[in-house]
Coordinates of C-alpha atoms in Angstrom, one line a residue:
Chain Q
X1 CA 9.7 -19.9 4.4
X2 CA 8.4 -19.4 1.4
X3 CA 6.9 -22.4 0.2
X4 CA 8.9 -24.3 -2.4
X5 CA 11.7 -24.3 1.0
X6 CA 8.7 -26.0 2.3
X7 CA 8.3 -28.1 -0.3
X8 CA 11.7 -29.3 0.4
X9 CA 11.6 -29.5 3.6
X10 CA 9.0 -31.9 3.2
X11 CA 10.0 -33.5 1.0
X12 CA 13.5 -33.9 3.1
X13 CA 11.2 -35.2 5.7
X14 CA 9.4 -37.5 3.2
X15 CA 13.1 -39.4 2.6
X16 CA 14.2 -39.6 6.4
X17 CA 11.2 -41.3 7.2
X18 CA 11.5 -43.4 3.6
X19 CA 14.7 -44.6 5.1
X20 CA 13.6 -45.5 8.5
X21 CA 11.3 -47.7 6.7
X22 CA 13.9 -49.4 4.6
X23 CA 15.6 -50.1 8.2
X24 CA 12.4 -51.3 9.3
X25 CA 12.0 -53.6 6.9
X26 CA 14.6 -55.1 6.4
X27 CA 14.6 -55.8 10.1
X28 CA 11.1 -57.6 9.6
X29 CA 12.8 -59.3 6.8
X30 CA 15.7 -60.3 9.5
X31 CA 12.6 -61.7 11.5
X32 CA 10.7 -64.0 9.3
X33 CA 13.8 -65.4 7.5
X34 CA 14.3 -66.1 11.2
X35 CA 11.1 -67.8 12.0
X36 CA 11.8 -69.3 8.6
X37 CA 13.6 -72.9 8.8
X38 CA 14.0 -73.4 5.3
X39 CA 15.9 -69.5 5.1
X40 CA 18.8 -70.0 7.7
X41 CA 20.6 -67.5 6.8
X42 CA 20.2 -64.2 8.6
X43 CA 20.9 -61.1 7.0
X44 CA 21.3 -59.2 10.2
X45 CA 22.4 -60.2 13.8
X46 CA 20.5 -58.6 16.8
X47 CA 23.6 -56.9 17.8
X48 CA 22.4 -55.1 15.0
X49 CA 19.7 -53.8 16.1
X50 CA 20.2 -51.0 18.5
X51 CA 23.1 -49.2 15.8
X52 CA 19.9 -49.3 13.3
X53 CA 17.0 -47.8 15.9
X54 CA 19.8 -44.7 16.9
X55 CA 20.0 -44.5 13.2
X56 CA 15.6 -44.5 13.1
X57 CA 15.8 -42.2 16.2
X58 CA 18.1 -39.7 14.9
X59 CA 16.3 -39.3 11.6
X60 CA 13.2 -38.8 13.4
X61 CA 14.7 -36.1 15.5
X62 CA 16.0 -34.7 12.6
X63 CA 12.7 -34.6 10.9
X64 CA 10.5 -33.4 13.3
X65 CA 13.6 -30.4 14.0
X66 CA 12.9 -29.3 10.6
X67 CA 9.5 -29.8 10.7
X68 CA 9.1 -27.7 13.7
X69 CA 11.4 -24.5 12.9
X70 CA 9.3 -24.8 8.6
X71 CA 5.9 -24.4 10.9
X72 CA 7.6 -21.8 13.1
X73 CA 8.3 -19.8 9.8
X74 CA 5.3 -20.2 8.5
X75 CA 4.1 -18.9 10.9
X76 CA 5.9 -16.1 12.0
X77 CA 5.4 -14.8 8.5
X78 CA 2.1 -15.4 7.6
X79 CA 0.9 -13.5 11.5
X80 CA 2.9 -10.4 10.0
X81 CA 1.3 -10.0 7.6
X82 CA -2.3 -10.5 9.3
X83 CA -1.0 -8.2 11.9
X84 CA -0.2 -5.5 9.5
X85 CA -3.3 -6.4 7.4
X86 CA -5.2 -6.0 10.8
X87 CA -4.2 -2.7 12.0
X88 CA -4.8 -1.3 8.4
X89 CA -7.8 -2.3 8.3
X90 CA -7.9 -0.8 12.0
X91 CA -6.9 2.3 11.0
X92 CA -9.4 2.8 7.6
X93 CA -12.3 2.3 10.3
X94 CA -11.2 5.1 12.4
X95 CA -10.6 7.4 9.3
X96 CA -13.5 6.4 8.2
X97 CA -15.5 7.8 11.4
X98 CA -12.7 10.7 11.5
X99 CA -13.6 12.3 8.6
X100 CA -17.1 11.7 9.4
X101 CA -17.2 13.9 12.2
X102 CA -15.5 16.4 11.1
X103 CA -17.8 16.6 7.8
X104 CA -20.5 16.3 10.6
X105 CA -19.3 19.0 13.3
X106 CA -18.4 21.2 9.7
X107 CA -22.5 21.0 8.8
X108 CA -23.5 21.7 12.3
X109 CA -21.1 25.0 12.3
X110 CA -22.4 25.4 8.8
X111 CA -26.6 25.3 9.8
X112 CA -25.5 27.7 12.7
X113 CA -24.1 30.6 10.3
X114 CA -26.9 29.8 7.7
X115 CA -29.5 30.5 10.5
X116 CA -27.3 33.8 11.6
X117 CA -27.4 35.0 7.7
X118 CA -31.0 34.3 8.7
X119 CA -31.1 36.8 11.5
X120 CA -29.9 39.1 9.8
X121 CA -32.2 39.3 6.7
X122 CA -35.2 39.5 9.5
X123 CA -33.5 42.3 10.7
X124 CA -35.3 45.9 10.1
X125 CA -31.6 47.3 8.9
X126 CA -29.4 43.9 7.5
X127 CA -25.8 44.0 9.5
X128 CA -24.3 43.7 5.9
X129 CA -21.0 43.4 7.0
X130 CA -21.3 41.0 9.2
X131 CA -23.7 38.4 6.8
X132 CA -20.2 39.2 4.7
X133 CA -18.4 37.7 7.2
X134 CA -20.7 35.1 8.4
X135 CA -20.3 33.9 4.0
X136 CA -16.9 34.1 4.3
X137 CA -16.9 31.2 7.1
X138 CA -19.7 29.4 5.8
X139 CA -17.5 28.4 2.4
X140 CA -14.3 27.9 4.9
X141 CA -16.7 25.3 6.0
X142 CA -17.8 24.2 3.1
X143 CA -14.2 23.5 2.1
X144 CA -13.3 22.0 5.2
X145 CA -15.6 19.8 4.0
X146 CA -14.5 18.6 0.9
X147 CA -11.0 18.2 2.1
X148 CA -12.1 15.8 4.8
X149 CA -13.4 13.7 1.8
X150 CA -9.2 12.9 0.9
X151 CA -9.6 9.9 3.3
X152 CA -11.4 7.9 0.8
X153 CA -8.2 8.0 -1.7
X154 CA -6.7 6.7 1.2
X155 CA -8.4 4.3 2.7
X156 CA -8.8 3.0 -0.7
X157 CA -4.9 2.2 -1.0
X158 CA -5.1 0.8 2.7
X159 CA -7.7 -1.7 1.3
X160 CA -5.7 -2.1 -2.1
X161 CA -3.2 -3.7 0.3
X162 CA -5.6 -5.5 2.8
X163 CA -6.8 -7.0 -0.9
X164 CA -3.3 -7.5 -2.0
X165 CA -2.0 -9.7 1.7
X166 CA -5.3 -12.2 1.5
X167 CA -4.7 -12.7 -2.2
X168 CA -1.5 -13.2 -1.4
X169 CA -2.2 -15.2 2.0
X170 CA -4.7 -17.3 -0.2
X171 CA -2.1 -18.6 -2.5
X172 CA 1.0 -19.9 0.5
X173 CA -1.9 -21.8 2.3
X174 CA -2.9 -23.3 -1.6
X175 CA 0.7 -24.4 -2.3
X176 CA 0.8 -26.1 2.1
X177 CA -2.5 -27.6 0.8
X178 CA -1.1 -28.8 -2.4
X179 CA 1.5 -30.8 -0.4
X180 CA -0.4 -32.8 1.5
X181 CA -3.4 -33.4 -1.0
X182 CA -2.4 -33.9 -4.7
X183 CA -6.5 -32.7 -5.2
X184 CA -5.7 -29.3 -3.9
X185 CA -4.6 -28.4 -7.6
X186 CA -8.3 -28.3 -8.7
X187 CA -9.6 -25.6 -6.3
X188 CA -10.6 -22.5 -7.4
X189 CA -9.2 -19.9 -5.5
X190 CA -10.3 -16.3 -5.4
X191 CA -7.3 -14.5 -7.3
X192 CA -8.3 -16.7 -9.9
X193 CA -11.9 -16.1 -10.4
X194 CA -11.6 -11.9 -11.2
X195 CA -10.6 -11.1 -7.7
X196 CA -6.9 -10.6 -8.8
X197 CA -4.6 -8.5 -6.0
X198 CA -4.9 -5.5 -6.7
X199 CA -1.8 -3.8 -9.4
X200 CA 0.6 -2.9 -6.9
X201 CA 1.6 0.6 -9.2
X202 CA -1.9 2.2 -7.7
X203 CA -1.0 2.4 -4.2
X204 CA 1.4 2.7 -1.3
X205 CA 1.3 -0.2 1.4
X206 CA 2.0 2.7 3.9
X207 CA -0.2 5.0 3.1
X208 CA -2.0 6.5 6.1
X209 CA -4.2 9.5 6.9
X210 CA -1.9 9.7 10.2
X211 CA 0.9 12.6 11.7
X212 CA 0.0 14.2 7.9
X213 CA 1.9 16.8 9.3
X214 CA 5.1 15.5 10.9
X215 CA 5.0 13.9 7.4
X216 CA 4.6 16.9 5.1
X217 CA 7.8 19.0 7.5
X218 CA 10.2 15.7 6.7
X219 CA 9.5 15.9 3.6
X220 CA 10.1 19.6 3.2
X221 CA 13.4 19.6 5.7
X222 CA 14.5 17.1 3.1
X223 CA 13.6 19.5 0.1
X224 CA 15.7 22.4 1.7
X225 CA 18.6 20.4 2.8
X226 CA 19.4 19.0 -0.4
X227 CA 18.9 22.0 -2.5
X228 CA 21.2 23.5 0.3
X229 CA 23.5 20.9 -1.1
X230 CA 22.9 21.4 -4.3
X231 CA 22.7 25.1 -3.7
Chain G
X1 CA -1.8 29.9 -15.9
X2 CA -3.2 26.9 -16.9
X3 CA -2.7 23.6 -14.9
X4 CA -3.1 19.8 -15.6
X5 CA -4.1 17.9 -12.8
X6 CA -3.0 14.1 -12.6
X7 CA -4.7 11.4 -10.2
X8 CA -6.3 8.2 -10.6
X9 CA -8.9 9.4 -7.7
X10 CA -11.5 10.9 -8.9
X11 CA -12.1 12.4 -5.5
X12 CA -8.5 14.1 -5.6
X13 CA -9.3 16.0 -8.5
X14 CA -11.7 17.6 -7.7
X15 CA -10.4 18.2 -4.2
X16 CA -7.1 19.5 -5.9
X17 CA -8.8 21.6 -8.4
X18 CA -11.6 23.1 -6.0
X19 CA -8.3 23.6 -4.0
X20 CA -6.8 25.6 -6.8
X21 CA -10.7 27.0 -8.2
X22 CA -9.9 28.8 -4.1
X23 CA -7.1 30.1 -4.8
X24 CA -8.0 31.6 -7.8
X25 CA -6.7 29.1 -10.5
X26 CA -9.9 28.5 -12.7
X27 CA -8.3 27.1 -16.2
X28 CA -7.5 23.2 -15.4
X29 CA -6.4 19.8 -17.3
X30 CA -7.3 16.5 -15.4
X31 CA -5.6 13.4 -16.2
X32 CA -5.7 9.8 -14.5
X33 CA -2.5 8.6 -15.1
X34 CA 0.7 9.2 -16.2
X35 CA 0.0 8.2 -19.6
X36 CA -3.0 10.5 -20.4
X37 CA -1.1 13.0 -18.5
X38 CA 1.3 12.6 -21.3
X39 CA -1.5 12.9 -24.2
X40 CA -2.7 16.1 -22.6
X41 CA 0.4 17.5 -22.0
X42 CA 1.1 20.5 -24.3
X43 CA 3.2 23.8 -24.5
X44 CA 0.0 25.8 -22.7
X45 CA 0.7 23.8 -19.3
X46 CA 2.6 26.1 -17.6
X47 CA 1.8 23.9 -14.1
X48 CA 1.7 20.3 -13.0
X49 CA 0.7 18.7 -10.2
X50 CA 0.6 15.0 -9.8
X51 CA -0.2 12.1 -7.7
X52 CA 3.0 9.4 -7.2
X53 CA 0.6 5.7 -7.7
X54 CA -1.5 5.3 -10.8
X55 CA -1.7 2.8 -13.3
X56 CA -0.1 2.1 -16.6
X57 CA 2.0 5.0 -15.4
X58 CA 3.3 6.6 -12.2
X59 CA 4.1 10.2 -11.6
X60 CA 7.5 9.4 -11.2
X61 CA 7.7 8.0 -14.4
X62 CA 5.6 11.0 -16.1
X63 CA 7.6 13.3 -14.7
X64 CA 10.9 11.5 -15.8
X65 CA 9.8 11.6 -19.2
X66 CA 7.9 14.8 -19.0
X67 CA 12.2 16.9 -18.3
X68 CA 12.8 14.8 -21.3
X69 CA 10.9 16.8 -23.8
X70 CA 11.7 20.2 -24.5
X71 CA 8.1 21.7 -23.6
X72 CA 8.1 20.2 -20.5
X73 CA 11.6 20.5 -18.7
X74 CA 11.4 23.9 -17.1
X75 CA 7.1 23.4 -16.3
X76 CA 7.0 22.8 -11.9
X77 CA 5.7 20.0 -11.5
X78 CA 4.0 19.5 -7.7
X79 CA 4.0 16.3 -6.1
X80 CA 0.8 15.2 -4.3
X81 CA 0.7 12.0 -2.9
X82 CA 0.4 9.5 0.4
X83 CA 4.0 8.1 0.4
X84 CA 6.1 10.1 2.9
X85 CA 9.1 7.8 3.8
X86 CA 12.5 9.4 2.8
X87 CA 13.6 7.0 -0.2
X88 CA 10.9 8.5 -1.9
X89 CA 10.8 12.2 -1.4
X90 CA 14.5 11.2 -2.4
X91 CA 13.5 9.3 -5.8
X92 CA 10.8 12.1 -6.5
X93 CA 13.5 14.7 -6.2
X94 CA 15.8 12.7 -8.6
X95 CA 12.4 12.6 -10.9
X96 CA 12.7 15.8 -11.4
X97 CA 10.1 16.9 -8.9
X98 CA 10.0 20.2 -7.8
X99 CA 8.1 20.1 -5.0
X100 CA 6.2 17.6 -2.1
X101 CA 2.9 17.7 -0.5
X102 CA 1.9 14.7 1.9
X103 CA -1.6 13.5 1.3
X104 CA -4.1 14.1 3.8
X105 CA -3.5 18.1 2.7
X106 CA -4.6 21.2 3.6
X107 CA -5.6 24.0 1.5
X108 CA -2.4 26.1 3.0
X109 CA -0.2 23.8 2.2
X110 CA -1.5 23.4 -1.0
X111 CA -1.3 27.6 -1.3
X112 CA 2.1 27.7 0.1
X113 CA 4.1 25.5 -2.6
X114 CA 2.3 26.7 -5.6
X115 CA 3.1 30.6 -3.9
X116 CA 6.7 29.0 -4.3
X117 CA 6.8 28.1 -7.8
X118 CA 5.6 30.3 -9.1
X119 CA 8.2 32.6 -10.0
X120 CA 9.0 28.9 -12.0
X121 CA 5.8 29.1 -13.6
X122 CA 5.7 32.2 -15.0
X123 CA 8.9 32.7 -16.6

Protein backbone atom coordinates (compact mmCIF):
# COMPACT_ATOMS: atom_id res chain seq x y z
CA UNK A 1 0.00 0.00 0.00
CA UNK A 2 1.30 3.46 -0.85
CA UNK A 3 1.62 6.17 1.76
CA UNK A 4 -1.09 8.12 -0.10
CA UNK A 5 -3.49 5.20 0.25
CA UNK A 6 -2.59 4.79 3.92
CA UNK A 7 -3.34 8.48 4.37
CA UNK A 8 -6.72 8.08 2.64
CA UNK A 9 -7.63 5.15 4.88
CA UNK A 10 -6.76 7.13 7.97
CA UNK A 11 -8.78 10.13 6.76
CA UNK A 12 -11.74 7.82 6.12
CA UNK A 13 -11.29 6.36 9.59
CA UNK A 14 -11.20 9.81 11.11
CA UNK A 15 -14.36 10.80 9.21
CA UNK A 16 -16.15 7.68 10.43
CA UNK A 17 -15.10 8.33 14.00
CA UNK A 18 -16.35 11.91 13.71
CA UNK A 19 -19.71 10.54 12.56
CA UNK A 20 -19.84 8.22 15.56
CA UNK A 21 -18.89 11.12 17.80
CA UNK A 22 -21.60 13.23 16.24
CA UNK A 23 -24.24 10.54 16.87
CA UNK A 24 -23.11 10.06 20.44
CA UNK A 25 -23.14 13.82 21.06
CA UNK A 26 -26.66 13.91 19.69
CA UNK A 27 -27.68 11.18 22.10
CA UNK A 28 -25.97 13.03 24.93
CA UNK A 29 -27.89 16.21 24.04
CA UNK A 30 -31.17 14.30 24.04
CA UNK A 31 -30.40 12.85 27.46
CA UNK A 32 -29.50 16.34 28.79
CA UNK A 33 -32.67 17.75 27.35
CA UNK A 34 -34.69 15.00 28.98
CA UNK A 35 -33.08 15.68 32.35
CA UNK A 36 -33.59 19.46 32.19
CA UNK A 37 -37.11 20.34 33.34
CA UNK A 38 -37.16 23.63 31.39
CA UNK A 39 -36.35 21.96 28.06
CA UNK A 40 -39.08 19.50 27.39
CA UNK A 41 -38.78 18.84 23.68
CA UNK A 42 -36.50 15.80 23.10
CA UNK A 43 -34.82 15.63 19.66
CA UNK A 44 -34.71 11.84 19.55
CA UNK A 45 -36.75 9.20 21.20
CA UNK A 46 -35.19 6.33 23.14
CA UNK A 47 -36.59 3.92 20.56
CA UNK A 48 -34.05 5.27 18.01
CA UNK A 49 -31.09 4.38 20.23
CA UNK A 50 -30.62 0.78 18.99
CA UNK A 51 -30.56 1.98 15.38
CA UNK A 52 -27.99 4.68 16.15
CA UNK A 53 -25.83 2.21 18.03
CA UNK A 54 -26.12 -0.24 15.19
CA UNK A 55 -24.98 2.44 12.74
CA UNK A 56 -22.11 3.39 15.02
CA UNK A 57 -21.12 -0.25 15.40
CA UNK A 58 -21.14 -0.76 11.62
CA UNK A 59 -18.97 2.33 11.13
CA UNK A 60 -16.48 1.20 13.77
CA UNK A 61 -16.27 -2.30 12.28
CA UNK A 62 -15.72 -0.78 8.85
CA UNK A 63 -12.93 1.44 10.18
CA UNK A 64 -11.27 -1.47 11.99
CA UNK A 65 -11.46 -3.62 8.88
CA UNK A 66 -9.79 -0.91 6.76
CA UNK A 67 -7.11 -0.34 9.37
CA UNK A 68 -6.37 -4.08 9.49
CA UNK A 69 -6.19 -4.21 5.68
CA UNK A 70 -3.84 -1.22 5.48
CA UNK A 71 -1.62 -2.57 8.24
CA UNK A 72 -1.39 -5.94 6.51
CA UNK A 73 -0.51 -4.33 3.19
CA UNK A 74 2.13 -2.11 4.76
CA UNK A 75 3.62 -5.05 6.63
CA UNK A 76 3.73 -7.30 3.55
CA UNK A 77 5.37 -4.66 1.38
CA UNK A 78 7.93 -3.69 4.01
CA UNK A 79 8.75 -7.26 4.98
CA UNK A 80 9.25 -8.33 1.36
CA UNK A 81 11.64 -5.45 0.71
CA UNK A 82 13.53 -6.04 3.91
CA UNK A 83 13.77 -9.79 3.27
CA UNK A 84 15.27 -9.14 -0.19
CA UNK A 85 17.71 -6.65 1.27
CA UNK A 86 18.67 -9.07 4.01
CA UNK A 87 19.28 -11.74 1.38
CA UNK A 88 21.47 -9.35 -0.65
CA UNK A 89 23.56 -8.50 2.38
CA UNK A 90 23.98 -12.20 3.20
CA UNK A 91 25.13 -12.74 -0.38
CA UNK A 92 27.65 -9.91 -0.04
CA UNK A 93 29.10 -11.62 3.02
CA UNK A 94 29.26 -14.95 1.25
CA UNK A 95 30.74 -13.47 -1.97
CA UNK A 96 33.39 -11.64 0.03
CA UNK A 97 34.30 -14.81 1.88
CA UNK A 98 34.42 -16.88 -1.33
CA UNK A 99 36.66 -14.33 -3.03
CA UNK A 100 38.96 -14.18 0.00
CA UNK A 101 39.17 -17.98 0.10
CA UNK A 102 39.94 -18.18 -3.63
CA UNK A 103 42.63 -15.54 -3.32
CA UNK A 104 44.16 -17.23 -0.26
CA UNK A 105 44.19 -20.61 -2.06
CA UNK A 106 45.86 -19.02 -5.09
CA UNK A 107 48.40 -17.35 -2.77
CA UNK A 108 49.21 -20.72 -1.18
CA UNK A 109 49.70 -22.34 -4.57
CA UNK A 110 51.78 -19.40 -5.80
CA UNK A 111 54.01 -19.55 -2.72
CA UNK A 112 54.52 -23.25 -3.28
CA UNK A 113 55.52 -22.58 -6.89
CA UNK A 114 58.03 -19.94 -5.83
CA UNK A 115 59.53 -22.53 -3.43
CA UNK A 116 59.75 -25.01 -6.31
CA UNK A 117 61.50 -22.40 -8.45
CA UNK A 118 63.97 -21.78 -5.62
CA UNK A 119 64.71 -25.51 -5.45
CA UNK A 120 65.25 -25.68 -9.21
CA UNK A 121 67.57 -22.65 -9.09
CA UNK A 122 69.57 -24.22 -6.26
CA UNK A 123 70.20 -27.41 -8.20
CA UNK A 124 73.60 -28.02 -9.78
CA UNK A 125 72.01 -28.19 -13.23
CA UNK A 126 68.68 -26.28 -13.10
CA UNK A 127 65.80 -27.75 -15.12
CA UNK A 128 64.92 -24.63 -17.17
CA UNK A 129 62.02 -26.32 -18.94
CA UNK A 130 60.35 -27.29 -15.69
CA UNK A 131 60.97 -23.79 -14.31
CA UNK A 132 59.30 -22.32 -17.40
CA UNK A 133 56.22 -24.45 -16.82
CA UNK A 134 56.04 -23.40 -13.19
CA UNK A 135 56.34 -19.71 -14.12
CA UNK A 136 53.49 -20.13 -16.58
CA UNK A 137 51.34 -21.70 -13.85
CA UNK A 138 52.38 -18.97 -11.44
CA UNK A 139 51.11 -16.30 -13.86
CA UNK A 140 47.82 -18.21 -14.12
CA UNK A 141 47.47 -18.17 -10.33
CA UNK A 142 48.17 -14.45 -10.15
CA UNK A 143 45.62 -13.88 -12.87
CA UNK A 144 43.10 -16.00 -10.99
CA UNK A 145 43.56 -13.75 -7.96
CA UNK A 146 42.84 -10.71 -10.10
CA UNK A 147 39.70 -12.30 -11.54
CA UNK A 148 38.43 -13.08 -8.05
CA UNK A 149 38.38 -9.33 -7.37
CA UNK A 150 35.35 -8.99 -9.65
CA UNK A 151 33.30 -9.64 -6.53
CA UNK A 152 34.00 -6.00 -5.58
CA UNK A 153 31.97 -4.62 -8.51
CA UNK A 154 29.05 -6.97 -7.90
CA UNK A 155 28.89 -6.60 -4.12
CA UNK A 156 29.12 -2.84 -4.59
CA UNK A 157 25.95 -3.02 -6.73
CA UNK A 158 24.24 -5.22 -4.14
CA UNK A 159 25.07 -2.76 -1.38
CA UNK A 160 23.80 0.14 -3.50
CA UNK A 161 20.50 -1.70 -3.87
CA UNK A 162 20.34 -2.37 -0.10
CA UNK A 163 21.07 1.29 0.56
CA UNK A 164 18.28 2.39 -1.82
CA UNK A 165 15.79 0.08 -0.05
CA UNK A 166 16.76 1.50 3.34
CA UNK A 167 16.27 5.07 2.12
CA UNK A 168 12.85 4.11 0.69
CA UNK A 169 11.84 2.40 3.95
CA UNK A 170 12.91 5.45 5.91
CA UNK A 171 10.73 7.70 3.74
CA UNK A 172 7.75 5.34 4.13
CA UNK A 173 8.14 5.24 7.89
CA UNK A 174 8.35 9.02 7.97
CA UNK A 175 5.11 9.25 5.95
CA UNK A 176 3.38 6.99 8.49
CA UNK A 177 4.83 8.97 11.39
CA UNK A 178 3.49 12.20 9.85
CA UNK A 179 -0.03 10.75 9.85
CA UNK A 180 0.05 10.51 13.62
CA UNK A 181 2.33 13.38 14.52
CA UNK A 182 2.55 16.61 12.54
CA UNK A 183 5.82 17.43 14.33
CA UNK A 184 7.37 14.58 12.35
CA UNK A 185 7.70 17.12 9.50
CA UNK A 186 10.74 18.45 11.32
CA UNK A 187 12.43 15.09 11.73
CA UNK A 188 15.68 14.98 9.80
CA UNK A 189 16.03 11.83 7.75
CA UNK A 190 19.28 10.26 6.59
CA UNK A 191 18.43 10.68 2.92
CA UNK A 192 18.19 14.46 3.42
CA UNK A 193 21.51 14.68 5.20
CA UNK A 194 23.77 14.22 2.19
CA UNK A 195 23.26 10.45 2.15
CA UNK A 196 20.83 10.25 -0.73
CA UNK A 197 19.85 6.94 -2.32
CA UNK A 198 22.35 5.68 -4.91
CA UNK A 199 21.57 6.53 -8.53
CA UNK A 200 19.42 3.68 -9.87
CA UNK A 201 21.28 3.81 -13.17
CA UNK A 202 24.53 2.79 -11.51
CA UNK A 203 23.51 -0.61 -10.19
CA UNK A 204 21.52 -3.69 -11.07
CA UNK A 205 19.17 -4.70 -8.23
CA UNK A 206 19.54 -8.33 -9.34
CA UNK A 207 23.34 -8.32 -9.49
CA UNK A 208 24.77 -11.56 -8.17
CA UNK A 209 28.01 -13.50 -8.06
CA UNK A 210 26.06 -16.78 -8.20
CA UNK A 211 25.46 -19.10 -11.17
CA UNK A 212 27.61 -17.08 -13.57
CA UNK A 213 28.00 -20.04 -15.94
CA UNK A 214 24.25 -20.65 -16.16
CA UNK A 215 23.58 -16.97 -16.76
CA UNK A 216 26.30 -16.81 -19.43
CA UNK A 217 24.76 -19.86 -21.11
CA UNK A 218 21.39 -18.08 -21.20
CA UNK A 219 22.96 -15.00 -22.82
CA UNK A 220 24.72 -17.17 -25.41
CA UNK A 221 21.52 -19.06 -26.13
CA UNK A 222 19.55 -15.83 -26.69
CA UNK A 223 22.23 -14.36 -28.96
CA UNK A 224 22.40 -17.57 -30.99
CA UNK A 225 18.61 -17.81 -31.31
CA UNK A 226 18.12 -14.16 -32.30
CA UNK A 227 20.94 -14.33 -34.85
CA UNK A 228 19.51 -17.52 -36.33
CA UNK A 229 16.11 -15.86 -36.68
CA UNK A 230 17.65 -12.76 -38.26
CA UNK A 231 19.63 -14.89 -40.71
CA UNK B 1 44.21 -3.42 -32.18
CA UNK B 2 42.94 -0.58 -30.00
CA UNK B 3 40.27 -1.26 -27.36
CA UNK B 4 38.00 1.17 -25.53
CA UNK B 5 37.10 -0.20 -22.08
CA UNK B 6 34.10 1.48 -20.44
CA UNK B 7 33.14 0.75 -16.82
CA UNK B 8 32.39 2.95 -13.82
CA UNK B 9 34.27 0.51 -11.58
CA UNK B 10 37.99 1.19 -11.68
CA UNK B 11 38.58 -2.36 -10.41
CA UNK B 12 36.65 -3.83 -13.33
CA UNK B 13 38.48 -1.64 -15.84
CA UNK B 14 41.80 -2.91 -14.48
CA UNK B 15 40.62 -6.51 -14.60
CA UNK B 16 39.40 -6.19 -18.20
CA UNK B 17 42.53 -4.35 -19.32
CA UNK B 18 44.80 -6.92 -17.62
CA UNK B 19 42.80 -9.71 -19.24
CA UNK B 20 43.25 -8.05 -22.63
CA UNK B 21 46.99 -7.68 -22.07
CA UNK B 22 47.18 -11.33 -21.14
CA UNK B 23 45.63 -12.36 -24.44
CA UNK B 24 47.85 -10.03 -26.40
CA UNK B 25 46.03 -6.70 -26.62
CA UNK B 26 47.87 -3.93 -24.87
CA UNK B 27 46.56 -0.87 -26.70
CA UNK B 28 43.65 0.30 -24.57
CA UNK B 29 41.76 3.48 -23.71
CA UNK B 30 39.47 3.62 -20.70
CA UNK B 31 36.36 5.59 -19.75
CA UNK B 32 34.21 5.72 -16.59
CA UNK B 33 30.82 6.15 -18.27
CA UNK B 34 29.08 6.41 -21.63
CA UNK B 35 29.57 10.15 -21.98
CA UNK B 36 33.30 9.93 -21.39
CA UNK B 37 33.45 6.97 -23.76
CA UNK B 38 31.76 8.98 -26.53
CA UNK B 39 34.21 11.80 -25.98
CA UNK B 40 37.15 9.40 -26.23
CA UNK B 41 35.85 7.37 -29.13
CA UNK B 42 37.42 8.02 -32.50
CA UNK B 43 38.12 6.09 -35.66
CA UNK B 44 41.28 4.56 -34.16
CA UNK B 45 39.16 2.49 -31.73
CA UNK B 46 38.56 -0.94 -33.23
CA UNK B 47 36.82 -2.71 -30.35
CA UNK B 48 34.58 -1.54 -27.50
CA UNK B 49 34.02 -3.38 -24.21
CA UNK B 50 31.37 -1.71 -22.10
CA UNK B 51 29.53 -2.14 -18.82
CA UNK B 52 25.76 -1.46 -18.66
CA UNK B 53 25.03 0.29 -15.36
CA UNK B 54 26.94 3.54 -15.22
CA UNK B 55 26.24 7.14 -14.17
CA UNK B 56 25.52 9.88 -16.75
CA UNK B 57 25.11 7.49 -19.68
CA UNK B 58 24.52 3.74 -19.58
CA UNK B 59 26.22 1.18 -21.78
CA UNK B 60 23.09 0.65 -23.89
CA UNK B 61 22.57 4.39 -24.43
CA UNK B 62 26.25 4.74 -25.33
CA UNK B 63 25.96 1.89 -27.84
CA UNK B 64 22.86 3.44 -29.43
CA UNK B 65 24.63 6.79 -29.88
CA UNK B 66 27.72 5.01 -31.18
CA UNK B 67 25.64 3.17 -33.77
CA UNK B 68 24.23 6.46 -35.01
CA UNK B 69 27.72 7.78 -35.75
CA UNK B 70 29.46 7.03 -39.02
CA UNK B 71 32.68 6.06 -37.27
CA UNK B 72 30.94 3.83 -34.71
CA UNK B 73 28.36 2.05 -36.82
CA UNK B 74 30.38 -1.11 -37.37
CA UNK B 75 32.79 -1.25 -34.45
CA UNK B 76 32.25 -4.45 -32.40
CA UNK B 77 30.69 -3.78 -29.00
CA UNK B 78 31.00 -6.38 -26.29
CA UNK B 79 28.87 -5.79 -23.21
CA UNK B 80 30.25 -7.02 -19.86
CA UNK B 81 27.59 -6.66 -17.20
CA UNK B 82 26.01 -8.16 -14.09
CA UNK B 83 22.58 -7.90 -15.75
CA UNK B 84 21.51 -11.28 -17.00
CA UNK B 85 17.73 -11.55 -17.32
CA UNK B 86 16.34 -12.33 -20.76
CA UNK B 87 14.75 -8.89 -21.25
CA UNK B 88 18.06 -7.17 -20.50
CA UNK B 89 19.94 -9.33 -22.97
CA UNK B 90 17.38 -8.56 -25.68
CA UNK B 91 17.51 -4.84 -24.85
CA UNK B 92 21.29 -4.90 -25.25
CA UNK B 93 20.95 -6.61 -28.61
CA UNK B 94 18.42 -4.03 -29.76
CA UNK B 95 20.82 -1.26 -28.71
CA UNK B 96 23.40 -2.71 -31.08
CA UNK B 97 25.60 -4.82 -28.83
CA UNK B 98 27.39 -7.61 -30.74
CA UNK B 99 27.97 -9.98 -27.85
CA UNK B 100 27.38 -10.27 -24.14
CA UNK B 101 29.43 -11.38 -21.13
CA UNK B 102 27.88 -11.92 -17.73
CA UNK B 103 29.87 -10.83 -14.66
CA UNK B 104 31.76 -12.41 -13.00
CA UNK B 105 33.50 -13.74 -16.10
CA UNK B 106 36.51 -15.92 -16.71
CA UNK B 107 39.39 -14.87 -18.98
CA UNK B 108 38.48 -17.81 -21.23
CA UNK B 109 35.00 -16.41 -21.88
CA UNK B 110 36.44 -12.97 -22.63
CA UNK B 111 38.94 -14.43 -25.07
CA UNK B 112 36.25 -16.54 -26.74
CA UNK B 113 33.94 -13.56 -27.31
CA UNK B 114 36.73 -11.29 -28.53
CA UNK B 115 38.01 -13.97 -30.91
CA UNK B 116 34.52 -14.37 -32.34
CA UNK B 117 34.27 -10.63 -33.06
CA UNK B 118 37.81 -10.08 -34.31
CA UNK B 119 36.96 -10.54 -38.00
CA UNK B 120 34.39 -7.73 -37.71
CA UNK B 121 36.89 -5.55 -35.85
CA UNK B 122 39.55 -6.08 -38.49
CA UNK B 123 37.17 -5.30 -41.35
